[in-house]
Amino acid sequence: LLAALFSELIHLSLIPFLLPRFAVAGLAMAFSVGAIANMLILYYFLRQRMSAWRDREIFSGVFQITGIALFAAIVAQYSKGIFALTTNRLDTFLEVAVKLGVGTTIGVAIYIALSAWLGLPEYLQIKRFIWCRILRRPETVALVEDHPERGDW
C-alpha cells in the first residue's frame, strides 16, 4: 500500500511540471516515472522479505518479456500501414476498428510466436492453463511431469 501511495504521489507531483511543457506526452512521462518508482519500491521490499531471491532469473524474464512486447508493438504499429494501402482515409468507426484490429492481431501473433520460440515459462503456463482449464483437455496434463495436478484427473 505504501509503495502504491508513494509512487502515485510522485506521479501526481510531476504532472504540474511536465503537463505545461509537454502536454499529453508529459502526462505519459509522469505516469511512467510513477510506475518505475512503484516497481523499484516493490523490488526493494520483496528483496528484503524473500530469502531465496534470484535476481538473474527474475530480470532475465522481465527483459525477455519487455523486449518481445516492444518488438510486437513496433511490428503492430507498422503493420497498420498495410491497412493504409487499401484506404487513404479513416472516416468511419468501422474503418478505424478494422485498422486497430489488424494491428492488434498482428502484434499479439508476433508476441505469442516469439514467446513460444524463446520458451518463456510464462507462455508455457498460460498455454497449459488454456489447454487444461478452458479447453478441458486433461490428458495433456498427465503428459506433463512437473504439473501439480498430474494424476488428479
CSV table of C-alpha atoms in Angstrom, one decimal:
chain,number,residue,atom,x,y,z
A,1,LEU,CA,0.0,0.0,0.0
A,2,LEU,CA,2.8,2.4,0.9
A,3,ALA,CA,4.6,1.7,-2.4
A,4,ALA,CA,1.4,2.5,-4.4
A,5,LEU,CA,0.8,5.7,-2.4
A,6,PHE,CA,4.3,6.9,-2.8
A,7,SER,CA,4.5,6.1,-6.5
A,8,GLU,CA,1.2,7.9,-7.0
A,9,LEU,CA,2.4,10.9,-5.1
A,10,ILE,CA,5.4,11.0,-7.5
A,11,HIS,CA,3.1,10.7,-10.5
A,12,LEU,CA,0.8,13.4,-9.3
A,13,SER,CA,3.6,15.8,-8.3
A,14,LEU,CA,5.3,15.6,-11.7
A,15,ILE,CA,2.1,16.5,-13.6
A,16,PRO,CA,2.2,20.3,-12.9
A,17,PHE,CA,5.8,20.4,-14.1
A,18,LEU,CA,5.5,18.2,-17.2
A,19,LEU,CA,2.0,19.0,-18.4
A,20,PRO,CA,2.5,22.6,-19.4
A,21,ARG,CA,5.7,21.9,-21.3
A,22,PHE,CA,5.0,18.5,-23.0
A,23,ALA,CA,1.1,18.4,-23.0
A,24,VAL,CA,-0.2,14.8,-23.3
A,25,ALA,CA,3.4,13.4,-23.5
A,26,GLY,CA,4.1,15.0,-20.1
A,27,LEU,CA,1.2,13.0,-18.6
A,28,ALA,CA,2.6,9.8,-20.1
A,29,MET,CA,6.1,10.7,-18.7
A,30,ALA,CA,4.7,11.4,-15.3
A,31,PHE,CA,2.8,8.1,-15.3
A,32,SER,CA,5.9,6.2,-16.5
A,33,VAL,CA,8.1,7.7,-13.8
A,34,GLY,CA,5.5,6.8,-11.2
A,35,ALA,CA,5.3,3.2,-12.5
A,36,ILE,CA,9.1,2.9,-12.4
A,37,ALA,CA,9.1,4.2,-8.9
A,38,ASN,CA,6.4,1.7,-7.9
A,39,MET,CA,8.4,-1.2,-9.4
A,40,LEU,CA,11.6,-0.1,-7.7
A,41,ILE,CA,9.9,0.2,-4.3
A,42,LEU,CA,8.2,-3.2,-4.6
A,43,TYR,CA,11.5,-4.7,-5.7
A,44,TYR,CA,13.2,-3.3,-2.6
A,45,PHE,CA,10.6,-4.6,-0.2
A,46,LEU,CA,10.3,-8.0,-1.9
A,47,ARG,CA,14.1,-8.4,-1.8
A,48,GLN,CA,14.1,-7.7,1.9
A,49,ARG,CA,11.3,-10.2,2.7
A,50,MET,CA,12.3,-13.1,0.5
A,51,SER,CA,15.3,-15.2,1.4
A,52,ALA,CA,15.5,-17.2,-1.9
A,53,TRP,CA,15.5,-14.3,-4.3
A,54,ARG,CA,17.2,-14.9,-7.6
A,55,ASP,CA,17.9,-11.7,-9.5
A,56,ARG,CA,19.2,-13.4,-12.6
A,57,GLU,CA,16.0,-15.4,-13.2
A,58,ILE,CA,13.7,-12.5,-12.5
A,59,PHE,CA,15.5,-9.9,-14.6
A,60,SER,CA,16.1,-12.3,-17.4
A,61,GLY,CA,12.3,-13.0,-17.7
A,62,VAL,CA,11.5,-9.3,-17.3
A,63,PHE,CA,13.9,-8.3,-20.1
A,64,GLN,CA,12.7,-11.1,-22.4
A,65,ILE,CA,9.1,-10.2,-21.9
A,66,THR,CA,9.8,-6.4,-22.3
A,67,GLY,CA,11.8,-7.0,-25.4
A,68,ILE,CA,9.2,-9.2,-27.0
A,69,ALA,CA,6.4,-6.8,-26.1
A,70,LEU,CA,8.4,-3.8,-27.6
A,71,PHE,CA,9.1,-5.7,-30.8
A,72,ALA,CA,5.5,-6.8,-31.1
A,73,ALA,CA,4.3,-3.2,-30.5
A,74,ILE,CA,6.6,-1.9,-33.2
A,75,VAL,CA,5.5,-4.5,-35.7
A,76,ALA,CA,1.9,-3.9,-34.8
A,77,GLN,CA,2.3,-0.1,-35.3
A,78,TYR,CA,4.0,-0.5,-38.7
A,79,SER,CA,1.6,-3.3,-39.8
A,80,LYS,CA,-1.3,-0.8,-39.6
A,81,GLY,CA,0.4,0.7,-42.7
A,82,ILE,CA,-0.8,-2.5,-44.6
A,83,PHE,CA,-4.4,-1.4,-44.0
A,84,ALA,CA,-3.5,2.1,-45.1
A,85,LEU,CA,-2.7,0.7,-48.6
A,86,THR,CA,-6.3,-0.3,-49.0
A,87,THR,CA,-7.8,3.1,-48.0
A,88,ASN,CA,-6.4,6.5,-47.6
A,89,ARG,CA,-9.0,7.8,-45.1
A,90,LEU,CA,-10.4,6.7,-41.9
A,91,ASP,CA,-13.8,8.4,-41.8
A,92,THR,CA,-16.0,5.7,-40.2
A,93,PHE,CA,-15.8,3.8,-36.9
A,94,LEU,CA,-15.7,0.6,-38.8
A,95,GLU,CA,-12.5,1.6,-40.7
A,96,VAL,CA,-10.8,2.7,-37.5
A,97,ALA,CA,-11.9,-0.5,-35.7
A,98,VAL,CA,-10.6,-2.7,-38.6
A,99,LYS,CA,-7.3,-0.9,-38.6
A,100,LEU,CA,-7.0,-1.3,-34.9
A,101,GLY,CA,-8.0,-5.0,-35.1
A,102,VAL,CA,-5.4,-5.7,-37.8
A,103,GLY,CA,-2.6,-4.1,-35.8
A,104,THR,CA,-3.6,-5.8,-32.6
A,105,THR,CA,-3.9,-9.2,-34.2
A,106,ILE,CA,-0.5,-9.0,-35.8
A,107,GLY,CA,1.1,-7.7,-32.6
A,108,VAL,CA,-0.5,-10.5,-30.4
A,109,ALA,CA,0.5,-13.1,-33.0
A,110,ILE,CA,4.1,-11.8,-33.0
A,111,TYR,CA,4.2,-11.8,-29.2
A,112,ILE,CA,2.9,-15.3,-28.9
A,113,ALA,CA,5.2,-16.6,-31.6
A,114,LEU,CA,8.3,-15.1,-30.1
A,115,SER,CA,7.3,-16.2,-26.6
A,116,ALA,CA,6.9,-19.8,-27.9
A,117,TRP,CA,10.2,-19.6,-29.8
A,118,LEU,CA,12.1,-18.4,-26.7
A,119,GLY,CA,10.2,-20.9,-24.5
A,120,LEU,CA,9.2,-18.4,-21.8
A,121,PRO,CA,7.9,-20.1,-18.7
A,122,GLU,CA,5.0,-17.6,-18.6
A,123,TYR,CA,4.0,-18.6,-22.1
A,124,LEU,CA,4.1,-22.3,-21.2
A,125,GLN,CA,2.0,-21.7,-18.0
A,126,ILE,CA,-0.6,-19.7,-20.0
A,127,LYS,CA,-0.7,-22.4,-22.7
A,128,ARG,CA,-1.1,-25.1,-20.1
A,129,PHE,CA,-3.9,-23.2,-18.4
A,130,ILE,CA,-5.8,-22.6,-21.6
A,131,TRP,CA,-5.3,-26.2,-22.8
A,132,CYS,CA,-6.3,-27.8,-19.4
A,133,ARG,CA,-8.8,-25.5,-17.8
A,134,ILE,CA,-10.5,-23.7,-20.7
A,135,LEU,CA,-10.4,-26.4,-23.4
A,136,ARG,CA,-10.8,-29.2,-20.8
A,137,ARG,CA,-8.1,-31.4,-22.2
A,138,PRO,CA,-6.8,-33.2,-19.1
A,139,GLU,CA,-4.9,-35.9,-21.0
A,140,THR,CA,-2.2,-33.3,-21.7
A,141,VAL,CA,-1.7,-32.7,-18.0
A,142,ALA,CA,-0.8,-36.4,-17.5
A,143,LEU,CA,1.9,-36.0,-20.0
A,144,VAL,CA,3.5,-33.0,-18.2
A,145,GLU,CA,5.5,-34.4,-15.3
A,146,ASP,CA,6.0,-31.3,-13.4
A,147,HIS,CA,2.4,-30.3,-13.4
A,148,PRO,CA,1.0,-30.0,-9.8
A,149,GLU,CA,-2.3,-31.8,-10.8
A,150,ARG,CA,-0.7,-34.7,-12.5
A,151,GLY,CA,-2.8,-37.8,-11.8
A,152,ASP,CA,-5.8,-36.0,-10.3
A,153,TRP,CA,-7.9,-36.3,-13.5
